[in-house]
Amino acid sequence: MNIILLGPPGAGKGTQARLLQEHYHIPQISTGDLLRGEIAANTALGQQVKALIGQGQLVPDSVMISMLRARLAQPDCARGFILDGFPRTVTQAEALDQMLAEMKRPLKAVIELKVQEDELIRRISGRLHCATCGAGYHEMYNPPAVAGVCDNCGSKEFTRRDDDKPETVKARLKVYNEKTAPILPHYQANGLLRTVDAMLPIEEVNAQIEAILEGLENAVPGAKKQGLGGA
Ligand code: AP5
């Protein structure tokens, strides 16, 4: 199953992608995480993109398209993938269409996570990550079970993303509205777009997405239930 999660910064793409990854055993491909990995490793690419990300601007399409092509060629994507953060421009969406057609891996659905802007800002301003394993939390909405201790690895150190500063968040939202939202009609026109109310709690958003995916799977004549991991 090949799916895209689309939505503005803080809508919950990463949170939902991780839940779907556990449920369907297909990898989350977060282009933001890939770029942050390059920055952390201080690679040439990381040095090139650090300032752009810090200003809330997009990395050039050519860089992102090559990065995604290489990631999709890895064996763990053979049974499917969840794209989180790609495509982000009409050019990226068109390149992805071409790439997937060449690979004979059609998209199952493009899930739009719809959230009001004031809520996006609350979500981003309360976001935390474990400094050791990277697990994501929110101070109020999704805190660790034991305050100040990562559920996943027990670390007591937490960090915030550099681009979660209020002035950068404003720029990221503007970029989303100007460059990414125009992709939605592309997927509406080809019948792939499904919109969920992502203002709801995490578990309820997840239930909406899984219901959509199960519905699409069952709508295919002769599709097998366990076939969700397939194309
Ligand atoms: P990226 O890392 O993709 O950031 P983003 O799209 O701005 O999205 P976020 O990671 O901020 O939010 P999210 O929707 O994943 O929300 P989350 O689940 O964390 O990209 C970063 C940068 O990299 C870009 O600005 C750009 O510079 C560059 N880049 C990346 N891809 C690119 C591309 N293709 N082309 C060009 N440049 C690219 O949730 C947020 C918080 O809310 C969390 O604390 C979470 O616990 C909480 N939460 C989640 N869901 C709920 C809920 N339902 N209720 C309550 N709280 C919730």
XYZ file of N, CA and C in Angstrom, residues 25-229:
615
model
N 3.052 -2.263 8.815
C 4.424 -2.767 8.595
C 5.006 -2.306 7.264
N 4.776 -1.052 6.965
C 5.418 -0.420 5.800
C 6.097 0.853 6.314
N 7.213 1.269 5.703
C 7.989 2.360 6.298
C 7.402 3.755 6.112
N 7.585 4.563 7.135
C 7.323 6.009 7.047
C 8.531 6.631 6.353
N 8.288 7.420 5.331
C 9.390 8.156 4.705
C 9.151 9.629 4.966
N 9.869 10.160 5.952
C 9.734 11.577 6.295
C 10.913 12.322 5.685
N 10.614 13.172 4.695
C 11.726 13.905 4.062
C 12.329 14.904 5.058
N 11.513 15.415 5.984
C 12.060 16.297 7.026
C 13.072 15.553 7.888
N 12.732 14.308 8.286
C 13.678 13.514 9.103
C 14.949 13.210 8.304
N 14.786 12.901 7.003
C 15.983 12.602 6.186
C 16.899 13.829 6.145
N 16.289 15.015 5.971
C 17.098 16.243 5.902
C 17.746 16.544 7.258
N 16.979 16.363 8.335
C 17.567 16.612 9.670
C 18.701 15.630 9.951
N 18.591 14.409 9.409
C 19.682 13.424 9.548
C 20.941 13.914 8.842
N 20.767 14.506 7.669
C 21.921 15.038 6.920
C 22.569 16.192 7.706
N 21.722 17.022 8.309
C 22.262 18.158 9.082
C 23.019 17.630 10.304
N 22.420 16.656 11.000
C 23.060 16.122 12.214
C 24.399 15.473 11.868
N 24.473 14.837 10.686
C 25.719 14.172 10.286
C 26.697 15.150 9.630
N 26.260 16.394 9.494
C 27.109 17.456 8.923
C 27.641 17.093 7.526
N 26.797 16.468 6.714
C 27.195 16.126 5.344
C 27.177 17.400 4.486
N 27.681 17.283 3.256
C 27.659 18.437 2.348
C 26.213 18.883 2.118
N 25.301 17.902 1.940
C 23.892 18.249 1.739
C 23.327 18.931 2.993
N 23.673 18.375 4.141
C 23.202 18.964 5.403
C 23.625 20.426 5.520
N 24.861 20.707 5.161
C 25.358 22.097 5.245
C 24.592 22.988 4.269
N 24.277 22.402 3.101
C 23.588 23.164 2.057
C 22.148 23.529 2.475
N 21.483 22.613 3.207
C 20.053 22.840 3.473
C 19.766 23.441 4.851
N 20.762 23.484 5.709
C 20.525 23.904 7.102
C 19.873 25.298 7.184
N 20.409 26.248 6.453
C 19.889 27.618 6.548
C 18.464 27.697 6.009
N 18.210 26.988 4.892
C 16.860 27.024 4.306
C 15.827 26.502 5.298
N 16.137 25.370 5.929
C 15.190 24.782 6.884
C 15.019 25.717 8.080
N 16.112 26.306 8.528
C 16.058 27.237 9.664
C 15.197 28.456 9.369
N 15.070 28.807 8.084
C 14.232 29.964 7.711
C 12.810 29.528 7.337
N 12.555 28.218 7.388
C 11.212 27.725 7.049
C 10.957 27.669 5.558
N 12.029 27.718 4.747
C 11.877 27.677 3.281
C 12.072 26.245 2.772
N 11.596 25.997 1.561
C 11.722 24.651 1.003
C 13.110 24.421 0.422
N 13.544 23.178 0.491
C 14.782 22.734 -0.162
C 14.437 22.582 -1.658
N 15.382 22.886 -2.573
C 15.038 22.838 -4.009
C 14.451 21.482 -4.452
N 13.513 21.582 -5.381
C 12.820 20.383 -5.875
C 13.800 19.317 -6.367
N 14.836 19.736 -7.119
C 15.740 18.742 -7.715
C 16.416 17.904 -6.627
N 16.789 18.553 -5.527
C 17.444 17.827 -4.416
C 16.465 16.828 -3.807
N 15.222 17.302 -3.590
C 14.240 16.451 -2.911
C 13.813 15.273 -3.788
N 13.699 15.522 -5.082
C 13.253 14.444 -5.982
C 14.320 13.341 -6.041
N 15.599 13.742 -6.107
C 16.672 12.719 -6.122
C 16.690 11.956 -4.806
N 16.495 12.698 -3.703
C 16.516 12.041 -2.390
C 15.394 11.017 -2.294
N 14.218 11.379 -2.778
C 13.087 10.455 -2.663
C 13.275 9.245 -3.578
N 13.775 9.501 -4.777
C 13.992 8.393 -5.719
C 14.917 7.339 -5.086
N 15.991 7.808 -4.458
C 16.952 6.885 -3.826
C 16.292 6.131 -2.659
N 15.466 6.835 -1.900
C 14.836 6.184 -0.738
C 13.829 5.121 -1.190
N 13.055 5.436 -2.236
C 12.037 4.471 -2.706
C 12.666 3.220 -3.315
N 13.933 3.351 -3.729
C 14.611 2.185 -4.330
C 15.084 1.198 -3.265
N 15.003 1.582 -1.988
C 15.489 0.672 -0.941
C 14.494 -0.479 -0.727
N 15.014 -1.665 -0.370
C 14.156 -2.861 -0.341
C 12.977 -2.767 0.618
N 13.098 -2.002 1.708
C 11.985 -1.969 2.672
C 10.743 -1.283 2.109
N 10.877 -0.610 0.950
C 9.701 0.056 0.346
C 8.957 -0.870 -0.614
N 9.466 -2.083 -0.807
C 8.885 -2.944 -1.841
C 7.418 -3.268 -1.563
N 7.032 -3.397 -0.275
C 5.636 -3.749 0.053
C 4.759 -2.521 0.231
N 5.354 -1.337 0.178
C 4.574 -0.109 0.331
C 5.318 0.924 1.143
N 4.723 2.121 1.236
C 5.386 3.207 1.974
C 4.368 4.273 2.341
N 4.744 5.065 3.323
C 3.916 6.192 3.772
C 4.752 7.446 3.597
N 4.371 8.303 2.664
C 5.138 9.538 2.454
C 4.645 10.620 3.409
N 5.579 11.211 4.131
C 5.283 12.252 5.125
C 6.207 13.435 4.814
N 5.654 14.458 4.148
C 6.478 15.631 3.825
C 6.873 15.718 2.357
N 6.436 14.800 1.566
C 6.674 14.780 0.119
C 5.414 14.244 -0.553
N 4.927 14.883 -1.611
C 5.433 16.065 -2.301
C 5.007 17.348 -1.589
N 5.731 18.410 -1.887
C 5.462 19.709 -1.256
C 5.283 20.821 -2.284
N 5.435 20.489 -3.542
C 5.195 21.457 -4.621
C 4.543 20.686 -5.772
N 3.961 21.445 -6.689
C 3.343 20.786 -7.861
C 4.428 20.049 -8.649
N 5.619 20.634 -8.756
C 6.715 19.970 -9.480
C 7.047 18.621 -8.836
N 7.094 18.584 -7.497
C 7.383 17.314 -6.803
C 6.259 16.305 -7.032
N 5.012 16.784 -7.025
C 3.878 15.868 -7.234
C 3.949 15.251 -8.633
N 4.304 16.064 -9.619
C 4.377 15.545 -10.996
C 5.547 14.567 -11.134
N 6.674 14.884 -10.481
C 7.831 13.973 -10.535
C 7.486 12.650 -9.853
N 6.735 12.736 -8.761
C 6.346 11.505 -8.053
C 5.432 10.653 -8.934
N 4.481 11.280 -9.606
C 3.592 10.526 -10.507
C 4.417 9.726 -11.515
N 5.404 10.420 -12.077
C 6.229 9.785 -13.108
C 7.053 8.628 -12.516
N 7.634 8.897 -11.342
C 8.470 7.889 -10.678
C 7.658 6.630 -10.368
N 6.449 6.829 -9.814
C 5.624 5.688 -9.410
C 5.086 4.937 -10.622
N 4.841 5.679 -11.716
C 4.394 5.005 -12.943
C 5.520 4.122 -13.471
N 6.743 4.649 -13.454
C 7.906 3.851 -13.918
C 8.094 2.612 -13.041
N 7.875 2.768 -11.742
C 8.078 1.658 -10.801
C 6.871 0.722 -10.743
N 5.790 1.103 -11.446
C 4.520 0.348 -11.385
C 4.049 0.187 -9.941
N 4.046 1.302 -9.214
C 3.594 1.287 -7.817
C 2.553 2.390 -7.637
N 1.315 2.107 -7.974
C 0.290 3.165 -7.884
C 0.007 3.580 -6.446
N -0.434 4.827 -6.286
C -0.831 5.311 -4.960
C -2.190 4.729 -4.606
N -2.336 4.398 -3.314
C -3.657 3.952 -2.834
C -4.501 5.177 -2.469
N -3.896 6.146 -1.786
C -4.664 7.328 -1.365
C -3.720 8.441 -0.954
N -4.252 9.656 -1.030
C -3.564 10.837 -0.504
C -4.459 11.364 0.610
N -3.964 11.291 1.834
C -4.787 11.667 2.993
C -4.407 13.077 3.426
N -5.383 13.975 3.351
C -5.144 15.354 3.803
C -5.572 15.473 5.270
N -4.661 15.981 6.108
C -4.985 16.205 7.528
C -5.358 17.677 7.683
N -6.620 17.929 8.007
C -7.111 19.307 8.064
C -7.163 19.795 9.520
N -6.475 20.895 9.776
C -6.397 21.445 11.144
C -6.416 22.968 11.040
N -7.124 23.625 11.982
C -7.153 25.088 11.978
C -5.798 25.665 12.405
N -5.527 26.881 11.913
C -4.178 27.453 12.110
C -3.818 27.685 13.582
N -4.765 28.139 14.398
C -4.422 28.378 15.817
C -4.039 27.065 16.506
N -4.674 25.979 16.115
C -4.348 24.667 16.694
C -2.973 24.193 16.202
N -2.642 24.482 14.946
C -1.310 24.100 14.429
C -0.230 24.754 15.281
N -0.469 26.019 15.614
C 0.544 26.757 16.389
C 0.654 26.167 17.798
N -0.490 25.802 18.400
C -0.443 25.166 19.736
C 0.334 23.849 19.655
N 0.092 23.101 18.599
C 0.760 21.788 18.493
C 2.267 21.951 18.316
N 2.648 22.900 17.471
C 4.092 23.060 17.220
C 4.783 23.646 18.443
N 4.107 24.581 19.122
C 4.799 25.222 20.248
C 4.957 24.271 21.434
N 4.145 23.199 21.490
C 4.292 22.252 22.605
C 5.047 20.993 22.224
N 5.578 20.944 20.995
C 6.226 19.708 20.535
C 7.601 19.513 21.178
N 7.870 18.281 21.571
C 9.162 17.909 22.169
C 9.649 16.622 21.519
N 10.966 16.440 21.514
C 11.521 15.155 21.062
C 12.502 14.639 22.094
N 12.543 13.317 22.247
C 13.572 12.732 23.114
C 14.930 13.000 22.459
N 15.876 13.496 23.256
C 17.197 13.832 22.709
C 17.990 12.572 22.374
N 17.595 11.422 22.932
C 18.364 10.191 22.697
C 17.798 9.382 21.529
N 16.482 9.085 21.552
C 15.946 8.200 20.498
C 15.078 8.940 19.488
N 14.765 10.210 19.745
C 13.994 11.002 18.765
C 12.482 10.850 18.884
N 11.988 10.033 19.835
C 10.523 9.859 19.953
C 9.848 11.218 20.143
N 8.678 11.375 19.509
C 7.991 12.670 19.527
C 6.903 12.733 20.594
N 6.746 13.907 21.226
C 5.723 14.118 22.264
C 5.143 15.509 22.104
N 4.072 15.761 22.874
C 3.557 17.124 23.032
C 3.363 17.357 24.522
N 3.764 18.535 24.984
C 3.701 18.832 26.421
C 2.329 18.529 27.020
N 1.254 18.934 26.294
C -0.094 18.758 26.852
C -0.835 17.584 26.227
N -0.776 17.477 24.887
C -1.632 16.523 24.186
C -1.089 15.094 24.186
N 0.227 14.978 24.297
C 0.822 13.642 24.145
C 2.099 13.562 24.994
N 1.951 13.751 26.310
C 3.151 13.760 27.155
C 3.654 12.339 27.421
N 4.909 12.170 27.833
C 5.366 10.833 28.227
C 4.547 10.329 29.416
N 4.438 8.998 29.571
C 3.619 8.425 30.648
C 4.135 8.885 32.014
N 5.455 8.923 32.168
C 6.061 9.437 33.406
C 6.702 10.776 33.035
N 6.283 11.842 33.726
C 6.735 13.185 33.349
C 8.255 13.268 33.271
N 8.744 13.782 32.145
C 10.180 14.009 31.995
C 11.002 12.774 31.655
N 10.325 11.633 31.378
C 11.066 10.398 31.042
C 10.520 9.833 29.734
N 11.405 9.599 28.759
C 10.953 9.074 27.463
C 10.366 7.667 27.627
N 9.156 7.455 27.102
C 8.493 6.133 27.185
C 9.319 5.071 26.480
N 9.987 5.495 25.415
C 10.655 4.552 24.524
C 12.003 4.086 25.064
N 12.821 5.040 25.561
C 14.200 4.654 25.929
C 14.591 5.064 27.352
N 13.712 5.776 28.057
C 14.015 6.128 29.453
C 14.880 7.374 29.613
N 15.266 7.994 28.498
C 16.109 9.191 28.601
C 15.329 10.322 29.291
N 16.087 11.211 29.954
C 15.418 12.343 30.625
C 15.724 13.657 29.908
N 16.305 13.549 28.712
C 16.631 14.778 27.965
C 15.718 14.928 26.759
N 15.168 16.127 26.632
C 14.245 16.418 25.528
C 14.735 17.652 24.770
N 14.419 17.696 23.465
C 14.834 18.856 22.662
C 13.628 19.386 21.878
N 13.803 20.590 21.314
C 12.803 21.167 20.416
C 13.473 21.382 19.065
N 12.688 21.336 18.001
C 13.258 21.560 16.668
C 13.607 23.028 16.479
N 14.733 23.284 15.800
C 15.166 24.662 15.527
C 14.107 25.439 14.755
N 13.408 24.730 13.828
C 12.434 25.449 12.992
C 11.057 25.563 13.663
N 10.969 25.226 14.947
C 9.702 25.395 15.667
C 9.619 26.738 16.393
N 10.580 27.620 16.161
C 10.508 28.970 16.750
C 9.342 29.720 16.098
N 8.631 30.573 16.869
C 7.419 31.219 16.327
C 7.621 31.913 14.989
N 8.743 32.624 14.788
C 8.901 33.363 13.526
C 9.093 32.400 12.350
N 9.738 31.265 12.604
C 9.940 30.281 11.527
C 8.631 29.553 11.218
N 7.846 29.303 12.262
C 6.558 28.619 12.050
C 5.679 29.455 11.128
N 5.673 30.777 11.332
C 4.894 31.679 10.463
C 5.315 31.507 9.011
N 6.635 31.478 8.788
C 7.150 31.320 7.415
C 6.745 29.968 6.852
N 6.805 28.908 7.682
C 6.458 27.559 7.198
C 4.981 27.491 6.799
N 4.128 28.134 7.584
C 2.690 28.118 7.250
C 2.433 28.873 5.942
N 3.156 29.973 5.752
C 2.993 30.759 4.517
C 3.426 29.909 3.304
N 4.571 29.241 3.466
C 5.078 28.384 2.376
C 4.076 27.265 2.080
N 3.483 26.696 3.130
C 2.494 25.633 2.912
C 1.336 26.164 2.065
N 0.801 27.313 2.458
C -0.366 27.850 1.751
C -0.036 28.216 0.302
N 1.176 28.726 0.091
C 1.526 29.195 -1.259
C 2.002 28.062 -2.173
N 2.771 27.120 -1.607
C 3.420 26.134 -2.494
C 2.881 24.706 -2.363
N 2.394 24.336 -1.173
C 1.974 22.941 -0.996
C 0.468 22.770 -1.178
N -0.331 23.683 -0.634
C -1.793 23.543 -0.781
C -2.214 23.430 -2.258
N -1.532 24.094 -3.203
C -1.938 23.936 -4.611
C -1.807 22.512 -5.166
N -1.197 21.606 -4.405
C -1.135 20.202 -4.857
C -2.498 19.531 -4.693
N -3.285 20.010 -3.718
C -4.524 19.298 -3.379
C -5.438 19.096 -4.604
N -5.662 20.134 -5.428
C -6.530 19.918 -6.604
C -5.996 18.836 -7.554
N -4.668 18.682 -7.596
C -4.054 17.645 -8.445
C -4.566 16.260 -8.014
N -4.573 16.019 -6.698
C -5.008 14.702 -6.209
C -6.531 14.594 -6.139
N -7.202 15.745 -6.043
C -8.669 15.736 -6.098
C -9.078 15.294 -7.508
N -8.389 15.846 -8.507
C -8.756 15.571 -9.906
C -8.547 14.099 -10.250
N -7.529 13.462 -9.690
C -7.338 12.052 -10.058
C -8.010 11.083 -9.071
N -8.837 11.635 -8.182
C -9.691 10.797 -7.329
C -8.984 10.183 -6.137
N -7.760 10.591 -5.856
C -7.016 9.960 -4.755
C -7.200 10.676 -3.415
N -7.654 11.922 -3.448
C -7.660 12.725 -2.224
C -8.780 12.324 -1.258
N -8.395 12.122 0.004
C -9.357 11.888 1.092
C -8.984 12.851 2.215
N -9.986 13.538 2.773
C -9.695 14.528 3.809
C -10.209 14.027 5.152
N -9.372 14.149 6.195
C -9.824 13.748 7.542
C -9.809 14.965 8.455
N -10.692 14.926 9.462
C -10.747 15.982 10.476
C -9.635 15.691 11.480
N -8.515 16.384 11.310
C -7.347 16.114 12.169
C -7.304 17.040 13.380
N -8.438 17.738 13.655
C -8.566 18.496 14.911
C -8.834 17.532 16.070
N -9.265 16.328 15.766
C -9.650 15.360 16.800
C -8.405 14.776 17.474
N -8.582 14.081 18.610
C -7.427 13.455 19.267
C -6.704 12.450 18.355
N -5.457 12.200 18.663
C -4.578 11.369 17.823
C -5.234 10.025 17.447
N -5.803 9.330 18.455
C -6.364 7.990 18.197
C -7.546 8.086 17.239
N -8.331 9.169 17.360
C -9.517 9.294 16.493
C -9.126 9.641 15.055
N -8.072 10.408 14.913
C -7.584 10.707 13.559
C -7.084 9.405 12.923
N -6.363 8.638 13.731
C -5.836 7.361 13.234
C -6.982 6.433 12.803
N -8.047 6.400 13.598
C -9.181 5.524 13.262
C -9.816 5.966 11.933
N -9.921 7.273 11.711
C -10.501 7.767 10.440
C -9.640 7.311 9.257
N -8.310 7.434 9.421
C -7.416 7.086 8.302
C -7.498 5.582 8.016
N -7.462 4.792 9.089
C -7.480 3.336 8.865
C -8.814 2.906 8.242
N -9.908 3.584 8.636
C -11.214 3.247 8.043
C -11.208 3.561 6.542
N -10.611 4.680 6.182
C -10.532 5.035 4.753
C -9.733 3.976 3.998
N -8.587 3.604 4.562
C -7.711 2.652 3.855
C -8.371 1.279 3.746
N -9.028 0.842 4.832
C -9.726 -0.459 4.775
C -10.842 -0.396 3.735
N -11.566 0.737 3.712
C -12.662 0.898 2.751
C -12.154 0.814 1.325
N -11.031 1.454 1.056
C -10.474 1.431 -0.303
C -10.033 0.023 -0.662
N -9.442 -0.658 0.326
C -8.967 -2.022 0.067
C -10.138 -2.936 -0.258
N -11.228 -2.780 0.523
C -12.396 -3.646 0.320
C -13.154 -3.299 -0.956
N -12.947 -2.066 -1.447
C -13.665 -1.641 -2.654
C -13.069 -2.264 -3.905
N -11.842 -2.815 -3.789
C -11.200 -3.403 -4.973
C -11.725 -4.826 -5.144
N -12.377 -5.127 -6.259
C -12.936 -6.473 -6.425
C -11.843 -7.531 -6.270
N -12.145 -8.533 -5.445
C -11.205 -9.651 -5.300
C -10.004 -9.356 -4.424
N -9.929 -8.133 -3.821
C -8.762 -7.825 -2.984
C -8.806 -8.664 -1.717
N -7.637 -9.110 -1.275
C -7.591 -9.907 -0.057
C -7.342 -8.971 1.117
N -7.906 -9.303 2.298
C -7.723 -8.479 3.501
C -6.245 -8.306 3.797
N -5.507 -9.416 3.762
C -4.096 -9.319 4.133
C -3.271 -8.646 3.038
N -3.953 -8.275 1.942
C -3.241 -7.665 0.823
C -2.852 -6.222 1.053
N -3.133 -5.677 2.267
C -2.811 -4.269 2.495
C -1.351 -3.958 2.318
N -0.502 -4.904 2.559
C 0.935 -4.632 2.395
C 1.348 -4.593 0.931
